[in-house]
Short mmCIF file of C-alpha atoms in Angstrom, two decimals:
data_model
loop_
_atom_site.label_atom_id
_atom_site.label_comp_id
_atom_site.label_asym_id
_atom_site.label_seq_id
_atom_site.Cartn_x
_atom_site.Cartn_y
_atom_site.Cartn_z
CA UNK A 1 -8.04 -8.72 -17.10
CA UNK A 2 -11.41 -8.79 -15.65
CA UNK A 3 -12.85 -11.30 -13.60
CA UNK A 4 -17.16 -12.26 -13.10
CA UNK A 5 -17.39 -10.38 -9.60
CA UNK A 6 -17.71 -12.62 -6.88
CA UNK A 7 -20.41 -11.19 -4.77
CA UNK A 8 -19.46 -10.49 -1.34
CA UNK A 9 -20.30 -13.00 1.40
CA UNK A 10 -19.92 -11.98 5.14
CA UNK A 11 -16.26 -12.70 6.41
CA UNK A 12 -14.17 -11.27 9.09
CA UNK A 13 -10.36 -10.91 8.38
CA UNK A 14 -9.50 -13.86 10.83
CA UNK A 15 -11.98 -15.96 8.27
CA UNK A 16 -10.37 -14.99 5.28
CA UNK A 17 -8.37 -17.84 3.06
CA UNK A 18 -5.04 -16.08 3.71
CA UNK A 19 -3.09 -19.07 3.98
CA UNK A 20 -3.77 -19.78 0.47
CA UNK A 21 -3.28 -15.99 -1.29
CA UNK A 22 -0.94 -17.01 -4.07
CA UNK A 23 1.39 -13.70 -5.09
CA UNK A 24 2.89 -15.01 -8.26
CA UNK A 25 -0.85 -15.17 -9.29
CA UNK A 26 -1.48 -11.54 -8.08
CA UNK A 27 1.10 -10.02 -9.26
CA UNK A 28 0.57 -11.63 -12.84
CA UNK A 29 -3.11 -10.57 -13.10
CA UNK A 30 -2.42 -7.12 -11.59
CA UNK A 31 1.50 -6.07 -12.36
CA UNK A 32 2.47 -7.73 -15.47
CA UNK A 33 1.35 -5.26 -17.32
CA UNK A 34 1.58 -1.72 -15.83
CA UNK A 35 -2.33 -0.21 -15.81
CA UNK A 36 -2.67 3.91 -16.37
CA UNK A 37 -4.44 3.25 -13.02
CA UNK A 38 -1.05 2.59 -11.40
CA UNK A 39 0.86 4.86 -13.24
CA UNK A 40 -1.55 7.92 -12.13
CA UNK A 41 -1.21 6.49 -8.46
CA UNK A 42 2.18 6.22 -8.54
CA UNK A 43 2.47 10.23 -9.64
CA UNK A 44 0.25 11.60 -6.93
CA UNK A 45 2.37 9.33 -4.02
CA UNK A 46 5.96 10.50 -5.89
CA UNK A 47 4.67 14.20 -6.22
CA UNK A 48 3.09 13.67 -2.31
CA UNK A 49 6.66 12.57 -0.65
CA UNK A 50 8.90 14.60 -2.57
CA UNK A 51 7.22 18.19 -2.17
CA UNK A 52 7.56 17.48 1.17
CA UNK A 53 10.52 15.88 2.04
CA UNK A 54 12.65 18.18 -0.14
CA UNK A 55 10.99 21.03 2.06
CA UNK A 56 11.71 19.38 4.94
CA UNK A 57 15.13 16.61 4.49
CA UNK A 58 14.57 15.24 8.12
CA UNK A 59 16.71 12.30 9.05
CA UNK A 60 16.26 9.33 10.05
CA UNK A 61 12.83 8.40 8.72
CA UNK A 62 11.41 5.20 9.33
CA UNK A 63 8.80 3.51 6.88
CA UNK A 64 6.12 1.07 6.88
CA UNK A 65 3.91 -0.41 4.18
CA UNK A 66 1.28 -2.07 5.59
CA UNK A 67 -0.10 -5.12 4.25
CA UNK A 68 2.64 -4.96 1.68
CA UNK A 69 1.95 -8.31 0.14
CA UNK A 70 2.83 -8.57 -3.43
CA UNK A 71 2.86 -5.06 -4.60
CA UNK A 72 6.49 -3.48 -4.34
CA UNK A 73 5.37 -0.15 -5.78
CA UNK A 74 4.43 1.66 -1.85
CA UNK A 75 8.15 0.92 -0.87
CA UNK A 76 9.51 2.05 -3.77
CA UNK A 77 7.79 5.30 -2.86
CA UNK A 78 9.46 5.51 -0.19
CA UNK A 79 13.10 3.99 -0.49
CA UNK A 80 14.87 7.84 -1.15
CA UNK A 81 13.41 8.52 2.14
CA UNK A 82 13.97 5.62 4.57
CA UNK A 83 16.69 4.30 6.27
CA UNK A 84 14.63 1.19 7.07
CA UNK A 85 11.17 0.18 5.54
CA UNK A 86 9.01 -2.65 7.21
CA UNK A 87 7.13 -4.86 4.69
CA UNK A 88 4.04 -6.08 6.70
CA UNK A 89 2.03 -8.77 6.26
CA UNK A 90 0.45 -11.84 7.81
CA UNK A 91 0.10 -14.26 4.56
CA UNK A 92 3.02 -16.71 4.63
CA UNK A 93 2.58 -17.11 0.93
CA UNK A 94 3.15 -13.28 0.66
CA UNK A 95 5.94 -13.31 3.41
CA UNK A 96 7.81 -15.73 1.43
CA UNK A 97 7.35 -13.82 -2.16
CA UNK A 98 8.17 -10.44 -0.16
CA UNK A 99 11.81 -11.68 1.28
CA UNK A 100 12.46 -13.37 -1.96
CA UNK A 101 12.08 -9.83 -3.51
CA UNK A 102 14.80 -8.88 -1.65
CA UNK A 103 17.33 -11.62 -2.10
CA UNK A 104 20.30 -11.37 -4.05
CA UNK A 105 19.16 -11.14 -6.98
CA UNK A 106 17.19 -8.76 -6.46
CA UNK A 107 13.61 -7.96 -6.97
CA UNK A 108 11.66 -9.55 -10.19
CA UNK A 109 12.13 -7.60 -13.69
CA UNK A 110 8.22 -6.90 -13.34
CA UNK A 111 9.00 -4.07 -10.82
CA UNK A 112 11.63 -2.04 -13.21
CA UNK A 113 8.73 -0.20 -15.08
CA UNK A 114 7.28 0.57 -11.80
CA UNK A 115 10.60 2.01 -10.59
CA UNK A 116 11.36 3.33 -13.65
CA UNK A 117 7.77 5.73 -13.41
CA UNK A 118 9.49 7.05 -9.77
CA UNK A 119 12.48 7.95 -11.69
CA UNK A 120 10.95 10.76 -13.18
CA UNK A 121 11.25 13.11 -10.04
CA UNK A 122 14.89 13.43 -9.63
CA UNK A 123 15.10 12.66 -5.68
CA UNK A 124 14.54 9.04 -7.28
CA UNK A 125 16.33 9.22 -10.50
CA UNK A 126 19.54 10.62 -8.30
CA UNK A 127 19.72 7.66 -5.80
CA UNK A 128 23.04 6.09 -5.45
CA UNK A 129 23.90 2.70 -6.76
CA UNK A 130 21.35 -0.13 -7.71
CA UNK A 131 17.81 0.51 -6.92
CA UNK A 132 17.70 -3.57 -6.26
CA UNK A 133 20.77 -2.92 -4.12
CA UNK A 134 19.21 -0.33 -2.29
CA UNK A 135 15.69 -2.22 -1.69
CA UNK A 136 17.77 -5.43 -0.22
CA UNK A 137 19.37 -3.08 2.06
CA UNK A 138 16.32 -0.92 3.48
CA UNK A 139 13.66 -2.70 3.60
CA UNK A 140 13.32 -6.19 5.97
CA UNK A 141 10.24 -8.20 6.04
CA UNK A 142 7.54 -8.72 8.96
CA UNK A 143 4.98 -11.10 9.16
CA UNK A 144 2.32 -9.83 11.47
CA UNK A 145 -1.11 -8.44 11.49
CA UNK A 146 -2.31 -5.22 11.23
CA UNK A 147 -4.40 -5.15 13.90
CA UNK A 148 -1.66 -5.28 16.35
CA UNK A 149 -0.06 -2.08 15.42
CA UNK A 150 -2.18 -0.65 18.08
CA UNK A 151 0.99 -1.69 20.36
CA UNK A 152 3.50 0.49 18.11
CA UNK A 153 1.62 3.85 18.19
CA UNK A 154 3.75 6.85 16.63
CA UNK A 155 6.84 4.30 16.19
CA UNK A 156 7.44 5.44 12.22
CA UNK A 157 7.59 8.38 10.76
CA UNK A 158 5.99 7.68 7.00
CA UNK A 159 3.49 5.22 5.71
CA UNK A 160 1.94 3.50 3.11
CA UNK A 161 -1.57 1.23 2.85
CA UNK A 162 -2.19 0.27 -0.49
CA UNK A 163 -5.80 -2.00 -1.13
CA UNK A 164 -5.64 -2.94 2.29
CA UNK A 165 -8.32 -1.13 4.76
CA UNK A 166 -11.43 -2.40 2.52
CA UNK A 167 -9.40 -5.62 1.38
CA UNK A 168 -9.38 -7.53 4.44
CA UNK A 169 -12.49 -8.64 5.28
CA UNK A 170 -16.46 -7.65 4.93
CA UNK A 171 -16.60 -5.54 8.65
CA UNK A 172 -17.36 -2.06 8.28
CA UNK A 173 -15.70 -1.65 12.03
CA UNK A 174 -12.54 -4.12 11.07
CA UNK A 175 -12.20 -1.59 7.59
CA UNK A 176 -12.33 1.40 10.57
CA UNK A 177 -10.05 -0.24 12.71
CA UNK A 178 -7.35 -0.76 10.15
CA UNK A 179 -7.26 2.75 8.63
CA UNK A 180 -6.90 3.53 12.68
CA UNK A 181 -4.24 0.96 13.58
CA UNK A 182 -2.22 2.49 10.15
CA UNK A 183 -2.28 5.98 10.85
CA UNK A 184 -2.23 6.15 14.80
CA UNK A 185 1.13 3.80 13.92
CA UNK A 186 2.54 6.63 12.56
CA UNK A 187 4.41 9.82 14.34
CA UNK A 188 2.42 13.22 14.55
CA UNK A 189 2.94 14.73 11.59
CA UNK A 190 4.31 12.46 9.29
CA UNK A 191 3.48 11.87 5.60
CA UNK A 192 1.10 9.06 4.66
CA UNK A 193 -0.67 7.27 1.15
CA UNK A 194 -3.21 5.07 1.47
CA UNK A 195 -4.92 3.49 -1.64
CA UNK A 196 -8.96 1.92 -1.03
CA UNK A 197 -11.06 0.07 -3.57
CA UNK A 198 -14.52 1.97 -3.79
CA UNK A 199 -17.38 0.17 -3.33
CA UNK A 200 -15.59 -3.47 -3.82
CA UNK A 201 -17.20 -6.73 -3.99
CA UNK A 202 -14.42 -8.49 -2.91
CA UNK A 203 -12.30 -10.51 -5.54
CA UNK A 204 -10.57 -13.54 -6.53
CA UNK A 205 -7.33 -14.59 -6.59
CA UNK A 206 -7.10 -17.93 -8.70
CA UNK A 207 -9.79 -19.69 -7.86
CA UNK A 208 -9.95 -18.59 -4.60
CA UNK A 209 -12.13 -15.85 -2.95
CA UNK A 210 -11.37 -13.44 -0.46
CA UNK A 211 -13.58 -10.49 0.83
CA UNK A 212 -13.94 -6.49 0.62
CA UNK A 213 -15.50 -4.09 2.63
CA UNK A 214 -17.90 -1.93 0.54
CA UNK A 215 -16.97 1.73 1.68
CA UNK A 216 -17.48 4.92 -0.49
CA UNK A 217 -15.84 8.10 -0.84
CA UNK A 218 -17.82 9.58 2.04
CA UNK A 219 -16.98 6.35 4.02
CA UNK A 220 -13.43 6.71 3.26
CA UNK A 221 -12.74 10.38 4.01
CA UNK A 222 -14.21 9.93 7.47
CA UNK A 223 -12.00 7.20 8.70
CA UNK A 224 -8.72 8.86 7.38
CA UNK A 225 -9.62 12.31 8.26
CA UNK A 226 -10.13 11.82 11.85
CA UNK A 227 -6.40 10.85 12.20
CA UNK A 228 -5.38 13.76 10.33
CA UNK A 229 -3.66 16.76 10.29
CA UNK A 230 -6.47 19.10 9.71
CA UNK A 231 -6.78 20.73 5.83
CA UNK A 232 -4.02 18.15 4.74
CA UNK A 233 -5.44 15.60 3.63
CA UNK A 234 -6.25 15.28 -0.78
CA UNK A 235 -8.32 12.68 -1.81
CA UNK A 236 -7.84 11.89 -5.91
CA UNK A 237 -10.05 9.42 -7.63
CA UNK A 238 -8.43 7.29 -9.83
CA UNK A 239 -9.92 5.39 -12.92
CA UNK A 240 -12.92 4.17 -14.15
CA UNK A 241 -15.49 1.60 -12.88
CA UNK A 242 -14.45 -2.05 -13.35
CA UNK A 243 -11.51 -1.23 -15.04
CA UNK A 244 -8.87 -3.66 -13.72
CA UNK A 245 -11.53 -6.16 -12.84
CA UNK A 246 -15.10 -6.15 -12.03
CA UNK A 247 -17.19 -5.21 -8.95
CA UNK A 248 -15.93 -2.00 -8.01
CA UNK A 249 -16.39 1.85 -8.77
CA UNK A 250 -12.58 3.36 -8.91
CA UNK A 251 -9.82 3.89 -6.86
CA UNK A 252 -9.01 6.22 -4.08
CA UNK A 253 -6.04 7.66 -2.94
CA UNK A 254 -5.91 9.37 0.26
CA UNK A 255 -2.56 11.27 1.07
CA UNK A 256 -1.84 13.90 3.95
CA UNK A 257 -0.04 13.95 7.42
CA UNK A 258 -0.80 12.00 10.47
CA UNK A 259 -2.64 14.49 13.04
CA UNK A 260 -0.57 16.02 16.01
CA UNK A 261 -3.38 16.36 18.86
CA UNK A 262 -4.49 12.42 18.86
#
């Protein structure tokens, strides 16, 4: 479904309308329907963590998605992995929708095509039990911001940031400082996906707007690459221009391992 593009008006995350971010809305516009853009993301983060993790079975890990709002997908990525994933976010709307996921009914039907596409490597497909099960019993929910995972340096040991970095506000620096906060969050050496919107305008959600950071490929690179293990990380663009909605280029997806000397 595509959108007018609403132009992108200077706004720093703590200005941002996040009070009123509606996630049934989201996910209906975004998830309803699975996109080829998702299904190409989803094989690059499935292929990413199981290479390496069936190479190296290390146990306990300990995930985070950060700024998991209403996109279940980056846990799911991670759930044959993780004794415990942290859903973070700061939206109560999206808090709400997120612990409601894993209730006990389970997460929404939306999500079983999603899953479904993980199933194809069998370190997903050979999981014990009910998937839903499983989620309800991994992951918990944490409302806080980003930002503040500067306190928590090296604390897990995998991570996800999906439309987050450049989704947050305008700030060239605040887009910096979250790709920082993420990674340096995350043990030396441990696997990472992050997902950016190139060159976003920002977008709407209803009838409400909320700011992006414009950042390019170049732009991109830099920030995750200085947290990096060095010749790790693979950068994969992903679909074409406007695609899912307007006012942006394609999608980037930025996996590798968090850097052992900072």
């Amino acid at each position: 479904m595509h959108l007018g593009s609403p132009g992108n008006l200077s706004q720093l995350n703590a200005e941002a309308p996040w009070g009123d971010f509606d996630p049934k809305a989201y996910v209906k516009l975004n998830y309803e329907e699975m996109q080829s853009e998702d299904r190409k993301i989803i094989a690059i983060v499935r292929t990413h963590f199981g290479d390496h993790f069936r190479a190296n079975p290390d146990r306990p890990v300990r995930g985070i998605d950060v700024g998991a709002g209403a996109n279940l997908y980056p846990a799911f990525s991670m759930l044959p992995w993780c004794d415990e994933i942290t859903l973070l976010d700061r939206a109560g709307q999206n808090i709400d929708y997120l612990k409601r996921q894993r209730g006990r009914d389970g997460y929404d039907p939306v999500w079983d095509a999603f899953w479904d596409l993980f199933c194809e490597d069998e370190a997903y497909a050979a999981l014990p039990g009910d998937p839903r099960t499983r989620f309800t019993e991994r992951t918990r929910v944490e409302e806080g911001d980003l930002f503040a995972l500067s306190r928590q340096r090296g604390h897990w040991s995998l991570g996800t940031m999906f439309f987050v970095a450049e989704s947050l506000s305008t700030s060239h620096d605040e887009f910096w400082q979250a790709v920082e906060c993420f990674l340096l969050a995350l043990t030396p050496g441990a696997p990472f996906a992050a997902a950016f919107m190139e060159h976003s305008e920002g977008y709407f959600v209803k009838d409400t707007q909320f700011p992006a950071c414009d950042v390019g490929e170049l732009e991109i690179r830099s920030a995750v690459e200085a947290y990096t293990e060095p010749e790790t990380l693979i950068m994969s663009t992903v679909g074409k221009p406007n695609a899912v909605r307007d006012g942006y280029t394609s999608m980037i997806v930025a996996c590798g391992f968090r850097a052992r000397g900072n």
